[in-house]
XYZ file of C-alpha atoms in Angstrom:
387
model
C -0.127 0.001 0.013
C 2.681 2.326 -0.928
C 0.269 4.404 -2.345
C -1.923 3.922 0.417
C 1.403 5.972 1.106
C 1.866 7.564 -2.311
C 4.980 7.236 -4.300
C 5.621 10.931 -5.038
C 6.894 14.024 -3.396
C 3.594 15.711 -3.938
C 1.946 12.864 -2.008
C 4.326 13.178 0.952
C 5.938 9.745 0.781
C 6.752 8.574 4.018
C 8.646 5.516 3.003
C 10.795 6.267 6.133
C 11.033 3.979 8.953
C 12.496 5.973 11.765
C 13.785 3.101 13.568
C 14.817 -0.211 12.004
C 15.539 0.421 8.263
C 17.112 3.837 8.581
C 14.568 5.482 6.484
C 13.680 8.318 9.060
C 15.672 11.055 7.111
C 13.928 10.677 4.060
C 10.474 11.966 5.618
C 11.861 15.765 5.418
C 12.133 15.760 1.493
C 8.652 14.339 1.097
C 6.993 16.573 3.485
C 8.641 19.753 1.960
C 7.429 18.388 -1.487
C 3.858 18.273 -0.384
C 3.519 22.281 -0.372
C 3.560 22.273 -4.350
C 0.338 22.549 -6.055
C 0.776 20.077 -8.922
C -1.228 17.006 -8.063
C -0.664 15.142 -11.227
C 1.578 12.175 -9.396
C -0.954 12.248 -6.638
C -3.683 10.691 -8.777
C -1.434 7.346 -9.021
C -2.651 4.560 -7.394
C -0.649 1.464 -6.208
C -1.513 -0.892 -3.275
C 2.166 -2.200 -2.891
C 4.396 -1.667 0.109
C 7.617 -0.406 -1.431
C 10.887 -2.385 -1.163
C 13.306 -1.290 1.675
C 15.952 0.981 0.770
C 19.215 -0.460 0.214
C 22.047 -0.257 2.871
C 23.494 -2.274 5.830
C 21.497 -3.071 8.604
C 21.863 -1.006 11.799
C 24.699 -1.924 14.048
C 25.563 -0.949 17.666
C 29.351 0.154 17.172
C 30.617 0.836 20.509
C 34.330 0.639 20.474
C 36.171 -1.327 23.328
C 36.725 1.205 26.319
C 40.470 2.357 26.428
C 41.182 0.129 23.486
C 40.462 -3.237 25.516
C 41.236 -6.570 24.163
C 38.728 -7.954 21.571
C 37.974 -10.914 23.622
C 36.239 -8.613 26.017
C 33.742 -7.338 23.498
C 30.851 -9.089 22.186
C 31.172 -9.942 18.543
C 29.329 -8.315 15.733
C 26.355 -10.485 14.246
C 26.930 -11.307 10.787
C 25.575 -8.618 8.403
C 23.269 -9.551 5.414
C 24.062 -8.006 1.883
C 21.534 -5.563 0.447
C 20.694 -8.330 -1.996
C 20.114 -10.831 0.761
C 17.986 -8.160 2.506
C 15.714 -7.588 -0.416
C 15.464 -11.217 -0.862
C 14.348 -11.910 2.450
C 11.968 -9.001 2.471
C 10.305 -10.134 -1.170
C 9.817 -13.680 0.196
C 8.257 -12.130 3.179
C 5.652 -10.001 1.111
C 4.778 -13.190 -1.128
C 4.214 -15.388 1.581
C 2.137 -12.839 3.380
C -0.073 -12.327 0.388
C -0.496 -15.992 -0.420
C -1.602 -16.687 3.110
C -3.669 -13.500 4.059
C -5.464 -12.793 0.631
C -7.691 -15.781 1.714
C -8.410 -14.661 5.182
C -11.917 -13.352 6.352
C -10.156 -11.177 9.046
C -10.427 -7.248 7.991
C -6.907 -6.588 9.272
C -5.217 -9.656 7.732
C -7.117 -8.563 4.293
C -5.811 -4.970 4.905
C -2.052 -6.468 5.227
C -2.664 -8.543 2.265
C -3.862 -5.409 0.169
C -0.715 -3.672 1.481
C 2.061 -6.565 0.243
C -0.056 -7.034 -3.130
C 2.455 -7.623 -6.218
C 2.727 -4.443 -8.158
C 1.491 -6.144 -11.433
C -1.555 -7.070 -9.388
C -3.018 -3.841 -8.457
C -6.578 -4.708 -9.020
C -6.148 -7.438 -6.810
C -4.871 -5.253 -3.914
C -7.726 -2.918 -4.226
C -9.977 -5.799 -4.081
C -8.711 -6.938 -1.016
C -8.976 -3.475 0.464
C -12.633 -3.247 -0.515
C -13.095 -6.639 1.400
C -11.483 -5.513 4.369
C -13.427 -2.458 4.404
C -16.619 -4.518 3.870
C -15.536 -6.880 6.676
C -15.085 -4.160 9.248
C -16.900 -1.252 8.081
C -16.478 0.774 11.406
C -12.576 0.358 11.550
C -11.040 3.751 11.492
C -7.913 3.076 10.018
C -9.362 0.858 7.028
C -12.098 3.303 6.372
C -9.778 6.151 6.569
C -7.648 4.849 3.667
C -10.684 3.603 1.688
C -12.184 7.077 1.431
C -9.001 8.489 0.559
C -8.682 6.061 -2.335
C -12.185 6.412 -3.725
C -11.638 10.008 -3.509
C -8.707 9.654 -5.972
C -10.476 6.887 -7.980
C -13.706 9.231 -8.170
C -16.720 7.026 -9.313
C -14.931 3.746 -9.451
C -15.658 2.594 -5.914
C -18.398 0.431 -4.862
C -18.979 2.387 -2.043
C -20.060 6.040 -2.164
C -17.488 8.706 -0.616
C -20.604 10.087 1.510
C -20.979 6.729 2.748
C -17.296 6.324 3.735
C -17.429 10.018 5.312
C -20.252 9.021 7.595
C -18.519 5.723 8.664
C -15.134 7.615 9.155
C -16.732 10.214 11.244
C -18.535 7.686 13.221
C -15.368 5.814 13.977
C -12.777 8.828 14.496
C -14.571 11.900 15.132
C -11.747 13.203 17.574
C -9.074 12.785 15.090
C -8.298 15.829 13.120
C -6.836 14.005 10.158
C -10.260 12.176 9.686
C -11.990 15.497 9.345
C -9.448 16.785 6.753
C -10.185 13.751 4.493
C -13.677 14.498 4.721
C -13.189 17.947 3.922
C -11.072 17.115 0.838
C -13.937 14.432 -0.142
C -16.759 17.256 0.021
C -14.561 19.442 -1.965
C -14.299 17.063 -4.486
C -18.135 16.767 -4.661
C -18.591 20.639 -4.956
C -19.761 21.008 -1.297
C -17.572 23.975 -0.352
C -19.653 24.992 2.693
C -19.827 21.443 4.011
C -16.058 21.139 3.487
C -15.591 24.600 5.679
C -17.674 22.621 8.231
C -15.290 19.876 8.529
C -12.179 21.937 8.563
C -14.014 23.716 11.816
C -14.285 20.330 13.139
C -10.767 19.562 12.365
C -9.201 22.355 14.112
C -11.391 21.823 17.258
C -10.212 17.956 17.378
C -8.102 16.931 20.192
C -6.075 14.547 18.303
C -4.011 14.538 15.142
C -2.659 10.839 14.142
C -2.069 8.755 10.966
C -2.270 5.567 13.215
C 1.170 4.661 12.853
C 1.471 2.776 16.130
C -1.755 0.992 15.044
C -0.362 0.192 11.687
C 2.443 -1.305 13.255
C 0.552 -3.653 15.292
C -1.517 -4.644 12.486
C 1.513 -5.428 10.315
C 3.083 -7.416 13.227
C 0.241 -9.385 13.922
C -0.162 -10.327 10.254
C 3.478 -11.363 9.711
C 3.259 -13.368 12.711
C 0.529 -15.402 11.387
C 2.797 -16.026 8.062
C 6.288 -16.221 9.308
C 8.424 -17.848 11.817
C 11.224 -15.033 11.636
C 12.246 -13.779 15.044
C 9.811 -11.396 16.757
C 12.550 -8.616 16.468
C 13.002 -8.978 12.660
C 9.206 -9.264 12.367
C 8.635 -5.930 14.072
C 11.532 -4.450 12.003
C 9.705 -5.293 9.107
C 6.183 -4.421 10.173
C 7.760 -1.059 11.258
C 8.748 -0.276 7.634
C 5.525 -1.198 6.540
C 3.455 0.818 8.803
C 5.773 4.152 7.672
C 4.902 3.477 4.186
C 1.204 3.652 4.534
C 0.964 6.692 6.979
C 0.832 9.562 5.046
C -0.637 13.326 5.019
C -3.574 13.971 2.767
C -1.679 15.985 0.153
C -4.653 17.797 -1.573
C -5.095 19.778 1.847
C -1.867 21.634 0.643
C -3.454 22.547 -2.568
C -6.743 23.078 -1.358
C -5.744 25.709 1.171
C -3.296 27.527 -0.967
C -5.569 27.960 -3.764
C -8.519 29.050 -1.487
C -6.205 31.290 0.883
C -5.631 33.441 -2.328
C -9.225 33.693 -2.816
C -9.582 35.619 0.815
C -12.763 34.854 2.638
C -12.908 32.341 5.559
C -10.330 29.737 4.175
C -6.900 31.792 5.021
C -7.867 32.066 8.781
C -9.251 28.405 8.844
C -6.356 26.988 7.051
C -3.926 28.636 9.233
C -5.487 27.577 12.313
C -5.637 24.151 10.876
C -1.987 24.102 9.904
C -1.007 25.228 13.435
C -3.123 22.699 15.082
C -1.591 19.968 13.217
C 2.026 21.151 13.919
C 1.062 21.329 17.804
C -1.108 18.211 18.200
C 0.342 15.651 15.480
C 1.136 12.610 17.105
C 3.541 11.656 14.372
C 6.578 13.755 13.254
C 5.199 13.963 9.603
C 2.090 15.763 10.887
C 3.889 18.262 13.243
C 6.503 18.937 10.308
C 3.629 18.948 7.716
C 1.543 21.527 9.613
C 4.508 23.991 9.763
C 5.026 23.521 6.143
C 1.390 24.169 5.213
C 1.260 27.290 7.284
C 4.389 28.516 5.574
C 2.802 28.030 2.196
C -0.310 29.810 3.198
C 1.962 32.730 4.442
C 3.781 32.559 1.026
C 0.502 32.686 -0.921
C -0.668 35.504 1.127
C 2.781 37.329 0.643
C 3.301 37.554 4.566
C 6.939 37.203 4.698
C 7.251 38.167 8.288
C 5.133 34.957 9.250
C 7.014 33.051 6.644
C 10.293 33.829 8.390
C 8.544 32.680 11.770
C 7.571 29.460 10.578
C 10.856 28.599 8.863
C 12.498 29.025 12.366
C 10.228 26.512 13.770
C 10.695 24.305 10.994
C 14.493 24.627 11.300
C 14.307 24.124 15.107
C 12.095 20.825 14.509
C 14.206 19.517 11.610
C 17.551 19.740 13.949
C 15.711 18.039 16.600
C 14.481 15.179 14.714
C 17.894 14.828 12.570
C 19.910 14.880 15.911
C 17.303 11.828 17.392
C 17.637 10.035 14.226
C 21.355 9.811 14.542
C 20.897 8.124 17.999
C 18.473 5.640 16.519
C 21.050 4.713 13.769
C 23.610 3.858 16.212
C 21.091 1.102 17.724
C 20.399 -2.570 16.631
C 16.768 -2.635 17.571
C 16.552 -6.300 16.243
C 18.871 -7.562 19.248
C 17.152 -5.277 21.750
C 13.441 -5.890 20.843
C 12.297 -4.958 24.373
C 13.614 -1.058 23.794
C 11.902 -1.042 20.506
C 8.425 -2.120 22.002
C 8.982 0.470 24.603
C 9.393 3.060 22.150
C 5.900 1.853 20.618
C 4.585 2.324 23.832
C 5.550 5.668 24.395
C 4.807 6.747 20.782
C 1.316 5.702 21.360
C 0.730 7.396 24.560
C 2.848 10.730 23.869
C 3.750 10.810 20.312
C 6.744 10.162 18.048
C 9.238 12.799 19.176
C 8.675 12.168 22.766
C 9.389 8.322 21.993
C 12.597 9.087 20.115
C 13.916 11.261 23.088
C 12.834 8.337 25.473
C 14.846 5.883 23.461
C 18.077 8.283 23.200
C 17.914 8.445 27.034
C 17.208 4.707 27.345
C 20.475 4.212 24.709
C 22.645 6.716 26.704
C 21.959 4.784 29.915
C 22.568 1.472 28.407
C 25.728 2.385 26.576
C 27.042 3.596 29.935
C 26.023 0.141 31.784
C 27.665 -1.737 28.736
C 31.033 0.483 29.242
C 30.972 -0.542 32.775
C 30.460 -3.982 31.990
C 32.987 -4.439 29.261
C 35.663 -2.677 31.471
C 34.863 -4.991 34.473
C 35.159 -8.039 31.913
C 38.517 -6.768 30.336
C 40.000 -6.130 34.030
C 38.958 -9.552 34.990
C 40.327 -11.165 31.952
C 43.513 -9.128 32.461
C 44.065 -10.345 36.208
C 43.417 -14.015 35.166
C 46.273 -13.715 32.499
C 48.298 -12.229 35.352
C 47.853 -15.207 37.459
C 48.262 -17.762 34.999
């Protein structure tokens, strides 16, 4: 479902997995690209999770303290080559599609749709439709179904109005749900109803793309298919979840175009952008809100506000990049407990706070390991002296 997470800058591609596969920094370019008005590439629909980027797996490269003997340091596990990692990922996707596409469980059908081979897009769309029919009140599946039906216009079995009602019933407290409803109403020519949806979005207490829920859905789906280690499974599930969670790209073009027309739109769009930036559970929503606000000020010619928001963007980007560096030094497959704690904090407090939590835990772990290694090296040296 990469284009349940769209494969273009306009669609705010988040083929970025913050943790396991070192995809985090790719988010910045995708978010910034979403402020452009050309939506041509956003019309492309695919239902396949993208391949992971090449590159070596993340390893913890802590050197021996004081250049101690190599025997004191745990040897690194053997790394897979890029080709081996790609082959492993492809085999897992094939097995998952084969096993789960025959399921009657809504979330398993959703996972099967996400890993549908690219040359079987029609099958992927059918699986997503089946998932929606199996659980009409599932907020995540309904949200993605509405997003795709809006893009497909009249090619859906279910009307967008029906999906809007279902989504509001399932996720009325989520500002992102109301944004999708607003975009759908604009497409039907219902501007007044779209403005009402934006007001509801601004009042919503939460903005989320269901990243944690997606991760858990993929983790459960993969667990029913493969006997790979839980750490490796969670690694792949994290990547798949990141590829699906996106912004609704049309809100950028919609707000920019209508801000230039004045009326209620500029004020509402700025309020929406600020709300997204301060209440987004995921990093993409926080950065996306700031980028949206900047784009609106640019459309209105307000350079002073542009500069102010630019400063906020720079600060958030720096904070994020610093935290990504810490994550890239960790091996979450070997410390599954740390990854699961990350997910728990993400669910309760948001992505950035979860990253800061992991950074603190990682620092404490490094200090503890340094003490243990130092003690082991001293004991080894002492035993050699006594021989």
